[in-house]
Tab-separated table of C-alpha atoms in Angstrom:
chain	number	residue	atom	x	y	z
A	1	MET	CA	-94.439	-1.643	39.575
A	2	PRO	CA	-96.969	0.953	37.952
A	3	ASN	CA	-99.337	0.038	35.494
A	4	ALA	CA	-99.074	1.784	31.656
A	5	ILE	CA	-101.821	4.561	32.460
A	6	SER	CA	-100.404	5.255	36.300
A	7	LEU	CA	-96.725	5.623	34.679
A	8	LEU	CA	-97.719	7.975	32.017
A	9	LYS	CA	-99.764	10.054	34.333
A	10	ALA	CA	-96.464	10.270	36.696
A	11	ASP	CA	-94.618	11.862	33.673
A	12	HIS	CA	-97.473	14.480	33.115
A	13	ARG	CA	-96.872	15.573	36.576
A	14	LYS	CA	-93.450	15.910	36.447
A	15	VAL	CA	-93.444	17.917	33.301
A	16	GLU	CA	-96.162	20.209	34.518
A	17	ASP	CA	-93.753	20.818	37.945
A	18	LEU	CA	-90.697	21.381	35.273
A	19	PHE	CA	-92.614	24.055	33.559
A	20	SER	CA	-93.786	25.587	36.494
A	21	ASP	CA	-90.151	25.675	37.810
A	22	TYR	CA	-89.235	27.262	34.611
A	23	GLU	CA	-91.860	29.892	34.632
A	24	ASN	CA	-90.517	30.849	37.908
A	25	ALA	CA	-86.670	30.500	37.010
A	26	SER	CA	-84.365	33.456	36.720
A	27	GLY	CA	-81.228	33.482	34.876
A	28	ALA	CA	-79.996	31.667	31.799
A	29	VAL	CA	-78.230	29.066	33.174
A	30	ALA	CA	-81.407	27.647	35.581
A	31	LYS	CA	-83.629	28.299	32.340
A	32	ARG	CA	-81.446	26.282	29.943
A	33	LYS	CA	-81.064	23.698	32.734
A	34	LEU	CA	-84.819	23.325	33.269
A	35	ALA	CA	-85.625	23.620	29.550
A	36	GLU	CA	-83.391	20.699	28.752
A	37	GLN	CA	-84.694	18.559	31.569
A	38	ILE	CA	-88.565	19.383	30.092
A	39	CYS	CA	-87.034	18.495	26.441
A	40	LEU	CA	-85.403	15.048	27.507
A	41	GLU	CA	-88.497	14.349	29.721
A	42	LEU	CA	-90.978	14.879	26.639
A	43	THR	CA	-88.845	13.333	24.226
A	44	VAL	CA	-88.696	10.521	26.294
A	45	HIS	CA	-92.398	10.177	26.754
A	46	THR	CA	-93.425	10.818	23.410
A	47	GLN	CA	-91.368	7.738	22.119
A	48	ILE	CA	-92.505	5.346	24.757
A	49	GLU	CA	-96.061	5.957	23.674
A	50	GLU	CA	-95.927	5.963	20.053
A	51	GLU	CA	-93.360	2.786	19.956
A	52	ILE	CA	-95.573	0.789	22.791
A	53	PHE	CA	-98.799	2.662	24.125
A	54	TYR	CA	-100.234	3.963	21.210
A	55	PRO	CA	-99.882	0.883	18.890
A	56	ALA	CA	-101.274	-1.240	21.905
A	57	CYS	CA	-104.327	0.991	22.115
A	58	LYS	CA	-105.042	0.911	17.887
A	59	GLY	CA	-108.598	-0.398	17.342
A	60	LYS	CA	-109.348	-0.213	21.201
A	61	VAL	CA	-110.133	3.522	21.713
A	62	GLU	CA	-111.904	6.425	19.287
A	63	ALA	CA	-109.322	6.420	15.920
A	64	ASP	CA	-109.580	9.952	15.589
A	65	LEU	CA	-108.098	11.102	19.359
A	66	LEU	CA	-105.239	8.551	18.796
A	67	ASP	CA	-104.555	10.144	15.274
A	68	GLU	CA	-104.998	13.900	16.942
A	69	SER	CA	-102.187	12.253	19.853
A	70	TYR	CA	-99.596	11.701	17.179
A	71	VAL	CA	-99.880	14.950	15.316
A	72	GLU	CA	-99.839	16.775	18.937
A	73	HIS	CA	-96.738	14.951	19.527
A	74	ASP	CA	-95.230	16.149	16.021
A	75	GLY	CA	-96.154	19.618	17.036
A	76	ALA	CA	-94.274	19.214	20.835
A	77	LYS	CA	-91.181	17.919	18.373
A	78	VAL	CA	-90.966	20.888	16.433
A	79	LEU	CA	-90.896	23.048	19.551
A	80	ILE	CA	-88.389	20.881	21.363
A	81	ALA	CA	-85.635	21.069	18.613
A	82	GLU	CA	-86.252	24.727	18.187
A	83	ILE	CA	-85.536	24.647	22.416
A	84	GLU	CA	-82.757	22.413	22.088
A	85	GLY	CA	-80.999	24.316	19.365
A	86	GLY	CA	-81.637	27.505	21.195
A	87	LYS	CA	-80.510	29.098	24.256
A	88	PRO	CA	-82.701	31.378	26.414
A	89	SER	CA	-80.948	34.826	25.269
A	90	ASP	CA	-82.634	33.861	21.987
A	91	ASP	CA	-85.658	35.824	20.379
A	92	PHE	CA	-88.815	33.458	21.621
A	93	TYR	CA	-86.862	31.207	23.536
A	94	ASP	CA	-89.231	32.079	26.909
A	95	ALA	CA	-92.133	32.302	24.392
A	96	LYS	CA	-91.054	28.797	22.996
A	97	VAL	CA	-91.220	27.163	26.253
A	98	THR	CA	-94.533	28.754	27.282
A	99	VAL	CA	-96.303	27.582	24.137
A	100	LEU	CA	-95.076	23.917	24.531
A	101	ALA	CA	-96.184	23.854	28.117
A	102	GLU	CA	-99.568	25.450	26.589
A	103	GLN	CA	-99.569	22.682	24.002
A	104	ILE	CA	-98.654	19.757	26.348
A	105	LYS	CA	-101.503	20.933	28.819
A	106	HIS	CA	-103.842	20.664	26.060
A	107	HIS	CA	-102.557	16.787	25.239
A	108	VAL	CA	-102.213	15.698	28.880
A	109	HIS	CA	-106.089	17.032	29.161
A	110	GLU	CA	-106.994	14.846	25.993
A	111	GLU	CA	-105.601	11.875	27.292
A	112	GLU	CA	-106.596	12.001	30.941
A	113	ALA	CA	-110.193	13.467	30.186
A	114	PHE	CA	-112.746	11.693	32.435
A	115	LEU	CA	-114.840	8.998	30.345
A	116	LYS	CA	-113.823	10.339	26.586
A	117	GLY	CA	-109.976	10.563	27.516
A	118	LEU	CA	-107.526	8.186	25.821
A	119	PHE	CA	-106.858	6.645	29.313
A	120	SER	CA	-110.148	6.010	30.348
A	121	GLN	CA	-110.855	4.276	26.950
A	122	ALA	CA	-107.537	2.187	27.520
A	123	LYS	CA	-108.973	1.100	30.862
A	124	ARG	CA	-112.504	-0.104	29.673
A	125	SER	CA	-110.548	-2.223	26.759
A	126	ASP	CA	-108.940	-5.434	26.992
A	127	ILE	CA	-105.413	-3.888	27.228
A	128	ASP	CA	-103.211	-5.723	30.100
A	129	LEU	CA	-102.244	-2.098	31.276
A	130	ASP	CA	-99.861	-4.107	34.049
A	131	ALA	CA	-97.664	-5.844	31.609
A	132	LEU	CA	-97.825	-2.761	29.128
A	133	GLY	CA	-96.805	-0.307	32.364
A	134	ALA	CA	-93.483	-3.050	32.710
A	135	GLU	CA	-92.535	-2.867	28.657
A	136	LEU	CA	-92.964	1.282	29.120
A	137	GLU	CA	-91.102	1.288	32.092
A	138	ALA	CA	-88.177	-0.535	30.821
A	139	ARG	CA	-88.104	1.309	27.448
A	140	LYS	CA	-88.305	4.544	29.577
A	141	GLU	CA	-85.227	3.763	31.761
A	142	GLU	CA	-83.181	2.519	28.510
A	143	LEU	CA	-84.089	6.071	26.490
A	144	VAL	CA	-83.159	8.127	29.371
A	145	LYS	CA	-79.692	6.413	29.890
A	146	LYS	CA	-79.015	6.557	25.886
A	147	TYR	CA	-80.615	10.603	25.749
A	148	LYS	CA	-78.905	11.965	28.883
A	149	LYS	CA	-76.030	13.692	26.789
A	150	LYS	CA	-77.598	14.295	23.407
A	151	LEU	CA	-81.501	14.146	22.435
A	152	PRO	CA	-81.924	12.597	18.716
A	153	THR	CA	-83.103	14.463	16.156
A	154	PRO	CA	-87.074	14.427	16.603
A	155	GLU	CA	-89.110	12.593	13.675
A	156	ALA	CA	-92.419	13.714	12.638
A	157	ARG	CA	-94.305	11.105	11.586
A	158	THR	CA	-97.513	13.014	10.445
A	159	PHE	CA	-95.846	16.481	9.229
A	160	GLY	CA	-95.658	15.286	5.166
A	161	THR	CA	-93.549	18.619	4.315
A	162	VAL	CA	-91.588	19.476	7.413
A	163	SER	CA	-88.115	18.095	8.204
A	164	LEU	CA	-86.619	18.518	11.808
A	165	ALA	CA	-83.124	17.620	10.759
A	166	LYS	CA	-80.464	20.333	10.917
């Protein structure tokens, strides 16, 4: 059973690989399939972080870093909604996937940064990362099954004037 940070880092590596595969893909069918997988992985990942990991970190890591993480997730959700609602032949589709990859790369860096990152701070706290890992893994399995066919409409918790509902 992976601890919370190992599980979240494994998610990061998987999405990085999917973005790389997308970059090298040709053809609308391959791109759409990869984009859908990226959107599924990121939707589940952001949800388990927001439901379980971030609340466990509240008061144990820098508040500004945690606030930024929520806002970065909301920015990703906007692009995920756009990608999910589009198709590879649409104007800006590839650009949206590219910008999403760039945003996620930045977010991952902030979470994984040595000493100052969210994960490093969490490791130095009294959070039970093993118990949290088990909780994250169980919720992740549940959400992957639930969202395999259709992703939910993303909810942006930090954007007061933007609705992602269709």
